[in-house]
């Protein structure tokens, strides 16, 4: 998400003494026309007399282009360009496009189409052939009240969105460089409605569950029917007594306003019912994103489309937000549009250099083959910006978005060559306890512990979705670090057992072995073994289990992870360890690539570090909060 306080206003830009000789770099900024949409009829501050935010001349935009900036995104809201039914006015966008393009930028409209125009809310619909005769707003389950956001479950919403894309294509067509797949969260991102009130007037809104409209309930019932086929099977799985499919409803705890925490979900049947609901809820918004992509791609080729699937809050978002990043990666990666192999570019919104959070989506994008831009929500100081660059490079990102180019332009230009789509080399992964997350478990202790372990090893993050899709084998994962997950889908445990049997090394720090959703502990006990043995062999692999909760600073855990990654042969002869590139808890993160080695000093002190990679011993002085690149011969 963005924060208005960090907007660049392109009138009095003080150009830094940097330049890229005027060729485009994969650097994008924004956002223009924020005040304009805020003061439009659907804005948070509607003002018919508003005349602020004039369009600067081409020279102003040319100054950005001279620095290497590719695009300065322009906010466009549906209700601001169609202020009366059927009367479209694109004059502002034409002017911005003309001046930005004259300055050498591409014109990228950033879309807010999920909040319908004021006249729609007043019940006036345009009388045009092919236009839907109705619309549906999303409604919360908690209070049964509408928010001013179109329902993702009413098929008419896609028709309304298509009408917008058709009109935009007609008005701006080839002037557009790239544009967005419009979704329903704040900023058109892939979250459910959230209480962000200062951009457009969204009416009633809060964090909650927005599946209260009739189309949502019907879609949920249809998905249950598809899954269980027979009502008695559903009743058996959920412990319910529904007598007809149209009686099947959402978990009552939502309306009661108290979502149970994962550890309170002791009844396996209630657990299954909640999981069926929340997975449907998360997949619904992803499916909608895919359908909007299909609609938009009728007018704009897929390489001209970007999508913002929401962020991660530096770890994972609350489950009510619906931001299931790996799910977006999978659906977008599998989306085939016409003859092209191109995929929609994803731009998650919280890339600020948090190892677990950034790798949670970055690993999924790599695995499913999705091009990747990064964006930090809100402001970064210089060392955080460099940490973000470090993590973006590890993830194989190919484009940088920043709202703060006035602050970070010199560093952006210096480091943009690291955005080349080649992830860092690692065969270590942290397991993401996705089932526990979906059950409303607090997985932050695992996230914080993983972030702390980044000091001794690079890693990817293996979400359960990826594991079910064969990630461990296909990615040649050698070590999987398990920091949480009391309840896990059986299929995930089966996949991990299979992988350990084939030679994988599992390191776990949890008090008890996991059970499956139905409460069976056989697979967990088989995998983890007895707590009396700190490590044991299983097939060709190794299981190392420390019977304690994960926590940052736990030296015992650090030593076990270190031993498992770098010296597993000491626990099981024949296993190979990784080259000990890092392994030291010295506050300096290391990432290796075929041709370079990156160092980032997270500490408050300068460090003299020694690293060995590809037979070369490298010593470097790394300032506090600094990023250092070392070329490998
Ligand atoms: Zn409500």
GROMACS .gro file of C-alpha atoms in nm, residues 34 57 143 287 314 405 462 475 575 599-600 628:
model
   12
   34UNK     CA    1  -0.386   1.159  -0.623
   57UNK     CA    2   0.506   2.044  -1.863
  143UNK     CA    3  -2.308  -0.629   1.026
  287UNK     CA    4  -0.996  -1.626  -0.914
  314UNK     CA    5   0.694  -0.797   0.621
  405UNK     CA    6   1.298   0.847  -0.568
  462UNK     CA    7   0.845  -2.322   0.109
  475UNK     CA    8   1.396  -2.704  -0.645
  575UNK     CA    9   2.529  -3.654   0.344
  599UNK     CA   10   2.700  -0.856   0.154
  600UNK     CA   11   2.459  -0.648   0.360
  628UNK     CA   12   2.867  -0.445  -0.099
   0.00000   0.00000   0.00000
